[in-house]
GROMACS .gro file of C-alpha atoms in nm:
model
  345
    1MET     CA    1  -4.570  -2.738   4.531
    2ASP     CA    2  -4.788  -2.964   4.755
    3THR     CA    3  -4.914  -2.743   5.031
    4ASN     CA    4  -5.022  -3.037   5.243
    5ASN     CA    5  -4.671  -3.192   5.221
    6LEU     CA    6  -4.514  -2.861   5.315
    7LEU     CA    7  -4.731  -2.836   5.634
    8ASN     CA    8  -4.642  -3.185   5.732
    9HIS     CA    9  -4.277  -3.086   5.734
   10LEU     CA   10  -4.334  -2.818   5.997
   11VAL     CA   11  -4.236  -2.875   6.357
   12THR     CA   12  -4.534  -2.657   6.474
   13ALA     CA   13  -4.865  -2.829   6.522
   14VAL     CA   14  -5.117  -2.670   6.287
   15PHE     CA   15  -5.498  -2.701   6.296
   16VAL     CA   16  -5.780  -2.547   6.102
   17ILE     CA   17  -6.076  -2.521   6.343
   18ASP     CA   18  -6.431  -2.381   6.317
   19ASN     CA   19  -6.625  -2.188   6.574
   20GLU     CA   20  -6.742  -2.513   6.744
   21LEU     CA   21  -6.376  -2.604   6.778
   22ARG     CA   22  -6.396  -2.888   6.541
   23PRO     CA   23  -6.067  -2.948   6.347
   24HIS     CA   24  -6.105  -2.955   5.967
   25TYR     CA   25  -5.725  -3.016   5.922
   26ALA     CA   26  -5.433  -3.123   6.136
   27ASN     CA   27  -5.077  -3.167   6.015
   28ALA     CA   28  -4.833  -3.442   6.119
   29ALA     CA   29  -4.683  -3.227   6.400
   30ALA     CA   30  -5.035  -3.193   6.551
   31GLU     CA   31  -5.065  -3.575   6.550
   32GLN     CA   32  -4.724  -3.617   6.715
   33LEU     CA   33  -4.789  -3.350   6.979
   34LEU     CA   34  -5.126  -3.494   7.088
   35GLY     CA   35  -5.035  -3.858   7.025
   36ILE     CA   36  -5.348  -3.908   6.816
   37SER     CA   37  -5.387  -4.011   6.456
   38SER     CA   38  -5.520  -3.747   6.203
   39ASN     CA   39  -5.837  -3.952   6.145
   40LYS     CA   40  -5.928  -3.943   6.513
   41LEU     CA   41  -5.828  -3.579   6.539
   42LEU     CA   42  -6.092  -3.487   6.281
   43GLU     CA   43  -6.361  -3.683   6.457
   44GLN     CA   44  -6.362  -3.497   6.787
   45ARG     CA   45  -6.383  -3.137   6.914
   46LEU     CA   46  -6.050  -2.979   7.013
   47PRO     CA   47  -6.118  -2.990   7.402
   48GLU     CA   48  -6.163  -3.368   7.378
   49LEU     CA   49  -5.816  -3.407   7.234
   50TYR     CA   50  -5.626  -3.310   7.560
   51GLN     CA   51  -5.670  -3.308   7.934
   52PHE     CA   52  -5.574  -2.946   7.982
   53MET     CA   53  -5.465  -2.644   7.774
   54GLY     CA   54  -5.378  -2.300   7.923
   55VAL     CA   55  -5.635  -2.107   7.720
   56ASP     CA   56  -6.007  -2.127   7.780
   57SER     CA   57  -6.197  -2.311   7.506
   58GLU     CA   58  -6.486  -2.050   7.521
   59LEU     CA   59  -6.224  -1.781   7.440
   60LEU     CA   60  -6.118  -1.976   7.137
   61LYS     CA   61  -6.475  -2.019   7.020
   62ASP     CA   62  -6.556  -1.650   7.065
   63SER     CA   63  -6.233  -1.553   6.887
   64VAL     CA   64  -6.313  -1.774   6.583
   65THR     CA   65  -6.660  -1.644   6.560
   66ALA     CA   66  -6.551  -1.273   6.589
   67ASN     CA   67  -6.269  -1.333   6.341
   68GLN     CA   68  -6.016  -1.222   6.603
   69GLY     CA   69  -5.658  -1.346   6.660
   70ILE     CA   70  -5.506  -1.461   6.990
   71THR     CA   71  -5.151  -1.514   7.112
   72VAL     CA   72  -5.062  -1.691   7.432
   73ASN     CA   73  -4.702  -1.753   7.534
   74THR     CA   74  -4.569  -2.044   7.740
   75ALA     CA   75  -4.911  -2.209   7.813
   76ALA     CA   76  -4.939  -2.552   7.967
   77LEU     CA   77  -5.064  -2.846   7.767
   78ILE     CA   78  -5.139  -3.193   7.909
   79THR     CA   79  -5.218  -3.454   7.648
   80LEU     CA   80  -5.460  -3.747   7.703
   81ASP     CA   81  -5.176  -3.980   7.798
   82GLY     CA   82  -5.065  -3.742   8.072
   83VAL     CA   83  -4.760  -3.586   7.902
   84HIS     CA   84  -4.693  -3.221   7.996
   85HIS     CA   85  -4.575  -2.963   7.739
   86MET     CA   86  -4.517  -2.588   7.731
   87ILE     CA   87  -4.652  -2.432   7.414
   88ASP     CA   88  -4.697  -2.100   7.240
   89ILE     CA   89  -5.050  -2.064   7.108
   90THR     CA   90  -5.144  -1.855   6.806
   91LEU     CA   91  -5.498  -1.821   6.657
   92SER     CA   92  -5.523  -1.651   6.323
   93PRO     CA   93  -5.851  -1.586   6.141
   94MET     CA   94  -5.860  -1.718   5.778
   95GLU     CA   95  -5.943  -1.466   5.511
   96HIS     CA   96  -6.244  -1.546   5.296
   97GLU     CA   97  -6.333  -1.839   5.521
   98ASP     CA   98  -6.628  -1.775   5.753
   99ASN     CA   99  -6.592  -1.920   6.105
  100LEU     CA  100  -6.255  -2.084   6.026
  101SER     CA  101  -5.924  -2.006   6.197
  102LEU     CA  102  -5.571  -2.130   6.185
  103LEU     CA  103  -5.449  -2.266   6.534
  104GLU     CA  104  -5.076  -2.304   6.581
  105LEU     CA  105  -4.928  -2.478   6.888
  106ARG     CA  106  -4.548  -2.452   6.906
  107GLN     CA  107  -4.361  -2.647   7.162
  108VAL     CA  108  -4.127  -2.452   7.372
  109ASP     CA  109  -4.043  -2.713   7.645
  110GLN     CA  110  -3.677  -2.709   7.589
  111GLN     CA  111  -3.631  -2.341   7.575
  112HIS     CA  112  -3.856  -2.291   7.873
  113ARG     CA  113  -3.670  -2.554   8.091
  114ILE     CA  114  -3.329  -2.403   7.996
  115HIS     CA  115  -3.445  -2.049   8.081
  116GLN     CA  116  -3.620  -2.168   8.403
  117GLN     CA  117  -3.318  -2.365   8.515
  118LEU     CA  118  -3.066  -2.095   8.448
  119ASN     CA  119  -3.280  -1.847   8.627
  120LEU     CA  120  -3.340  -2.079   8.919
  121ASP     CA  121  -2.973  -2.164   8.955
  122ALA     CA  122  -2.886  -1.792   8.966
  123GLN     CA  123  -3.150  -1.731   9.226
  124GLN     CA  124  -3.052  -2.037   9.425
  125GLN     CA  125  -2.686  -1.932   9.429
  126ALA     CA  126  -2.778  -1.579   9.543
  127ALA     CA  127  -2.994  -1.722   9.818
  128GLN     CA  128  -2.730  -1.960   9.937
  129PHE     CA  129  -2.463  -1.689   9.939
  130LEU     CA  130  -2.705  -1.475  10.161
  131VAL     CA  131  -2.778  -1.784  10.382
  132ARG     CA  132  -2.408  -1.876  10.422
  133ASN     CA  133  -2.318  -1.523  10.539
  134LEU     CA  134  -2.619  -1.513  10.765
  135ALA     CA  135  -2.542  -1.855  10.905
  136HIS     CA  136  -2.184  -1.738  10.986
  137GLU     CA  137  -2.313  -1.441  11.174
  138ILE     CA  138  -2.564  -1.657  11.363
  139LYS     CA  139  -2.350  -1.962  11.450
  140ASN     CA  140  -2.065  -1.759  11.608
  141PRO     CA  141  -2.267  -1.589  11.889
  142LEU     CA  142  -2.492  -1.897  11.910
  143GLY     CA  143  -2.178  -2.117  11.999
  144GLY     CA  144  -2.082  -1.860  12.258
  145LEU     CA  145  -2.428  -1.857  12.402
  146ARG     CA  146  -2.435  -2.228  12.431
  147GLY     CA  147  -2.087  -2.245  12.581
  148ALA     CA  148  -2.178  -1.987  12.844
  149ALA     CA  149  -2.492  -2.184  12.936
  150GLN     CA  150  -2.289  -2.498  12.979
  151LEU     CA  151  -2.038  -2.314  13.210
  152LEU     CA  152  -2.327  -2.156  13.408
  153SER     CA  153  -2.494  -2.499  13.441
  154ARG     CA  154  -2.187  -2.648  13.609
  155GLU     CA  155  -2.179  -2.373  13.866
  156LEU     CA  156  -2.542  -2.405  13.960
  157LYS     CA  157  -2.620  -2.622  14.252
  158GLU     CA  158  -3.001  -2.623  14.240
  159PRO     CA  159  -3.157  -2.867  13.986
  160ARG     CA  160  -3.457  -2.631  13.935
  161LEU     CA  161  -3.216  -2.355  13.803
  162LYS     CA  162  -3.037  -2.609  13.575
  163GLU     CA  163  -3.371  -2.644  13.385
  164PHE     CA  164  -3.321  -2.298  13.249
  165THR     CA  165  -2.972  -2.359  13.128
  166ASP     CA  166  -3.082  -2.686  12.970
  167LEU     CA  167  -3.354  -2.496  12.790
  168ILE     CA  168  -3.089  -2.243  12.655
  169ILE     CA  169  -2.879  -2.522  12.528
  170GLU     CA  170  -3.167  -2.719  12.369
  171GLN     CA  171  -3.290  -2.410  12.184
  172ALA     CA  172  -2.934  -2.311  12.074
  173ASP     CA  173  -2.894  -2.660  11.928
  174ARG     CA  174  -3.232  -2.632  11.752
  175LEU     CA  175  -3.125  -2.311  11.592
  176ARG     CA  176  -2.799  -2.454  11.486
  177ASN     CA  177  -2.972  -2.749  11.322
  178LEU     CA  178  -3.201  -2.513  11.144
  179VAL     CA  179  -2.911  -2.316  11.006
  180ASP     CA  180  -2.741  -2.642  10.890
  181LYS     CA  181  -3.054  -2.748  10.710
  182LEU     CA  182  -3.082  -2.415  10.540
  183LEU     CA  183  -2.719  -2.443  10.417
  184GLY     CA  184  -2.772  -2.806  10.285
  185PRO     CA  185  -2.494  -2.974  10.103
  186GLN     CA  186  -2.249  -2.727   9.956
  187ARG     CA  187  -2.005  -2.931   9.751
  188PRO     CA  188  -1.982  -3.267   9.571
  189THR     CA  189  -1.921  -3.559   9.795
  190GLN     CA  190  -1.744  -3.890   9.715
  191HIS     CA  191  -1.948  -4.063   9.433
  192SER     CA  192  -1.956  -4.428   9.338
  193ASP     CA  193  -2.157  -4.650   9.101
  194HIS     CA  194  -2.505  -4.743   9.247
  195ASN     CA  195  -2.838  -4.857   9.108
  196ILE     CA  196  -3.103  -4.588   9.124
  197HIS     CA  197  -3.384  -4.837   9.183
  198GLN     CA  198  -3.204  -4.949   9.513
  199VAL     CA  199  -3.205  -4.588   9.631
  200VAL     CA  200  -3.578  -4.546   9.551
  201GLN     CA  201  -3.665  -4.875   9.722
  202LYS     CA  202  -3.502  -4.759  10.045
  203VAL     CA  203  -3.705  -4.432  10.036
  204LEU     CA  204  -4.026  -4.627   9.978
  205GLN     CA  205  -3.949  -4.858  10.268
  206LEU     CA  206  -3.908  -4.560  10.491
  207ILE     CA  207  -4.232  -4.399  10.363
  208ASP     CA  208  -4.435  -4.718  10.386
  209LEU     CA  209  -4.385  -4.736  10.760
  210THR     CA  210  -4.602  -4.423  10.813
  211LEU     CA  211  -4.812  -4.418  10.501
  212PRO     CA  212  -5.177  -4.341  10.561
  213ALA     CA  213  -5.411  -4.617  10.450
  214ASN     CA  214  -5.577  -4.396  10.188
  215ILE     CA  215  -5.253  -4.347   9.994
  216THR     CA  216  -5.104  -4.613   9.761
  217LEU     CA  217  -4.749  -4.631   9.613
  218ALA     CA  218  -4.701  -4.753   9.259
  219ARG     CA  219  -4.371  -4.826   9.075
  220ASP     CA  220  -4.302  -4.809   8.698
  221TYR     CA  221  -3.923  -4.887   8.661
  222ASP     CA  222  -3.710  -4.930   8.349
  223PRO     CA  223  -3.493  -5.225   8.457
  224SER     CA  224  -3.247  -5.144   8.177
  225ILE     CA  225  -3.124  -4.836   8.339
  226PRO     CA  226  -2.742  -4.882   8.421
  227ASP     CA  227  -2.568  -4.803   8.750
  228MET     CA  228  -2.477  -4.439   8.781
  229HIS     CA  229  -2.215  -4.231   8.963
  230MET     CA  230  -2.378  -4.083   9.265
  231ASP     CA  231  -2.388  -4.025   9.640
  232PRO     CA  232  -2.665  -4.267   9.730
  233ASP     CA  233  -2.737  -4.100  10.071
  234GLN     CA  234  -2.777  -3.759   9.910
  235LEU     CA  235  -3.014  -3.880   9.631
  236GLN     CA  236  -3.209  -4.072   9.886
  237GLN     CA  237  -3.261  -3.756  10.079
  238ALA     CA  238  -3.366  -3.566   9.762
  239VAL     CA  239  -3.620  -3.837   9.660
  240LEU     CA  240  -3.742  -3.871  10.018
  241ASN     CA  241  -3.814  -3.497  10.047
  242ILE     CA  242  -4.024  -3.493   9.728
  243VAL     CA  243  -4.216  -3.815   9.818
  244GLN     CA  244  -4.292  -3.672  10.166
  245ASN     CA  245  -4.437  -3.362  10.002
  246ALA     CA  246  -4.655  -3.577   9.786
  247THR     CA  247  -4.775  -3.775  10.079
  248GLN     CA  248  -4.865  -3.452  10.268
  249ALA     CA  249  -5.058  -3.333   9.962
  250LEU     CA  250  -5.270  -3.654   9.960
  251GLU     CA  251  -5.316  -3.711  10.328
  252HIS     CA  252  -5.660  -3.559  10.357
  253HIS     CA  253  -5.827  -3.690  10.044
  254GLY     CA  254  -5.608  -3.996   9.950
  255GLY     CA  255  -5.477  -4.086   9.620
  256GLU     CA  256  -5.166  -4.248   9.451
  257ILE     CA  257  -4.796  -4.170   9.433
  258LEU     CA  258  -4.624  -4.312   9.126
  259ILE     CA  259  -4.247  -4.342   9.100
  260ARG     CA  260  -4.134  -4.377   8.736
  261THR     CA  261  -3.787  -4.412   8.585
  262ARG     CA  262  -3.699  -4.373   8.224
  263THR     CA  263  -3.399  -4.283   8.004
  264GLN     CA  264  -3.401  -3.989   7.770
  265HIS     CA  265  -3.165  -3.904   7.487
  266GLN     CA  266  -3.002  -3.572   7.384
  267VAL     CA  267  -3.118  -3.366   7.680
  268THR     CA  268  -2.982  -3.026   7.770
  269ILE     CA  269  -2.911  -2.958   8.138
  270GLY     CA  270  -2.807  -2.591   8.194
  271THR     CA  271  -2.586  -2.525   7.900
  272LYS     CA  272  -2.455  -2.881   7.862
  273ARG     CA  273  -2.606  -3.135   7.633
  274HIS     CA  274  -2.604  -3.500   7.742
  275LYS     CA  275  -2.644  -3.809   7.513
  276LEU     CA  276  -2.825  -4.010   7.783
  277VAL     CA  277  -2.993  -3.915   8.108
  278LEU     CA  278  -3.203  -4.066   8.380
  279ALA     CA  279  -3.550  -3.917   8.429
  280LEU     CA  280  -3.683  -4.007   8.777
  281SER     CA  281  -4.041  -3.888   8.817
  282ILE     CA  282  -4.250  -3.864   9.137
  283ILE     CA  283  -4.611  -3.819   9.037
  284ASP     CA  284  -4.922  -3.770   9.254
  285ASN     CA  285  -5.287  -3.708   9.182
  286GLY     CA  286  -5.342  -3.460   9.458
  287PRO     CA  287  -5.488  -3.101   9.440
  288GLY     CA  288  -5.181  -2.954   9.273
  289ILE     CA  289  -4.949  -2.668   9.365
  290PRO     CA  290  -5.086  -2.311   9.374
  291ALA     CA  291  -4.978  -2.136   9.053
  292GLU     CA  292  -4.826  -1.847   9.254
  293LEU     CA  293  -4.572  -2.087   9.413
  294LEU     CA  294  -4.452  -2.260   9.103
  295ASP     CA  295  -4.186  -2.007   9.006
  296THR     CA  296  -4.031  -1.994   9.351
  297LEU     CA  297  -4.093  -2.352   9.459
  298PHE     CA  298  -3.719  -2.444   9.501
  299TYR     CA  299  -3.620  -2.131   9.692
  300PRO     CA  300  -3.537  -2.169  10.064
  301MET     CA  301  -3.829  -2.110  10.308
  302VAL     CA  302  -4.092  -2.114  10.039
  303THR     CA  303  -4.385  -2.344  10.134
  304GLY     CA  304  -4.758  -2.376  10.073
  305ARG     CA  305  -4.818  -2.538  10.410
  306GLU     CA  306  -4.872  -2.354  10.743
  307ASP     CA  307  -4.643  -2.602  10.926
  308GLY     CA  308  -4.393  -2.647  10.642
  309SER     CA  309  -4.022  -2.531  10.669
  310GLY     CA  310  -3.977  -2.470  10.293
  311LEU     CA  311  -3.635  -2.652  10.293
  312GLY     CA  312  -3.715  -2.987  10.149
  313LEU     CA  313  -3.739  -2.889   9.789
  314SER     CA  314  -3.444  -2.642   9.815
  315ILE     CA  315  -3.222  -2.916   9.953
  316ALA     CA  316  -3.349  -3.161   9.682
  317HIS     CA  317  -3.274  -2.910   9.406
  318ASN     CA  318  -2.917  -2.846   9.544
  319ILE     CA  319  -2.849  -3.220   9.558
  320ALA     CA  320  -2.955  -3.265   9.195
  321ARG     CA  321  -2.733  -2.969   9.103
  322LEU     CA  322  -2.431  -3.128   9.274
  323HIS     CA  323  -2.498  -3.436   9.057
  324GLY     CA  324  -2.488  -3.240   8.745
  325GLY     CA  325  -2.871  -3.258   8.706
  326ARG     CA  326  -3.190  -3.063   8.760
  327ILE     CA  327  -3.538  -3.092   8.897
  328ASP     CA  328  -3.851  -2.989   8.703
  329CYS     CA  329  -4.200  -2.958   8.827
  330VAL     CA  330  -4.534  -2.942   8.640
  331SER     CA  331  -4.862  -2.920   8.833
  332ALA     CA  332  -5.228  -2.902   8.766
  333PRO     CA  333  -5.526  -3.015   8.977
  334GLY     CA  334  -5.510  -3.398   8.974
  335HIS     CA  335  -5.150  -3.421   8.845
  336THR     CA  336  -4.828  -3.298   9.008
  337GLU     CA  337  -4.500  -3.427   8.868
  338PHE     CA  338  -4.149  -3.373   8.993
  339THR     CA  339  -3.880  -3.507   8.758
  340ILE     CA  340  -3.518  -3.537   8.870
  341THR     CA  341  -3.297  -3.549   8.561
  342LEU     CA  342  -2.939  -3.679   8.595
  343PRO     CA  343  -2.671  -3.747   8.341
  344LEU     CA  344  -2.579  -4.115   8.275
  345GLN     CA  345  -2.224  -4.177   8.175
   0.00000   0.00000   0.00000
């Protein structure tokens, strides 16, 4: 049996590397994962073959030299062409081969996304249940408070005293609006066929009015994407919330926001597999999102900014869910990408 042919049939990327992290062998799956031909793979050191990998190269070097194994689960990998993957990394020393180890990179993107989405949906539904009950308890006395202030205002003769009742009414309205934002859309609205690029263009027109001079907007559309069944106002709100976050991330140092649309085939959303989906990506080259926020990014009231409300991404996630889709986020310094994935009929 041809061992090389056998390794080329694996879906796991396999390398043989030395203690200088130079590949001596790479199978076909390694070429496909990194998007580089085998000849070029063998001409460069491993750290030169990707932008980022979630294990330190010095740790790999030391482990190969010491003949020790390593296992890292669900680590990030960003290829040279900017594609993000989640991978399991296994380094195994090769017996009778000094300073050579077998490195396996197994893609777990799909499993990670499914687990992350199911967990996020469960947490989101629990949070919304809590918020709905809390909103009910707040809005009832709030309505009474506002009504009482209005009645009191009518009885007062002095304009100076009416300033206080006006203040009570204003703050009651502000609290009611905050509660309504917390709740967000709760059920599917009337959907009709619209073009996603028209929705995105409306968002960019709004953003362009207040866009700082040091930030540029770029578009990379797939014009072949068909019209889709949607609520255009809701999707516009979801995209606007994400683009505004990207603008705020770039406002101090400047940069670029790229809006990209593509179609993808055979994609699982939740537990349902779709033949064709829309992938709408909002990408910025800002400082990235703190790692400690990534797992709770779409929860209500979670924000990395002092003046942030933490509602924008929660509302965007809920809108995507009401359209049968999902939102994914990958982030590292210099590259943050939110992708709204929606089924196409």
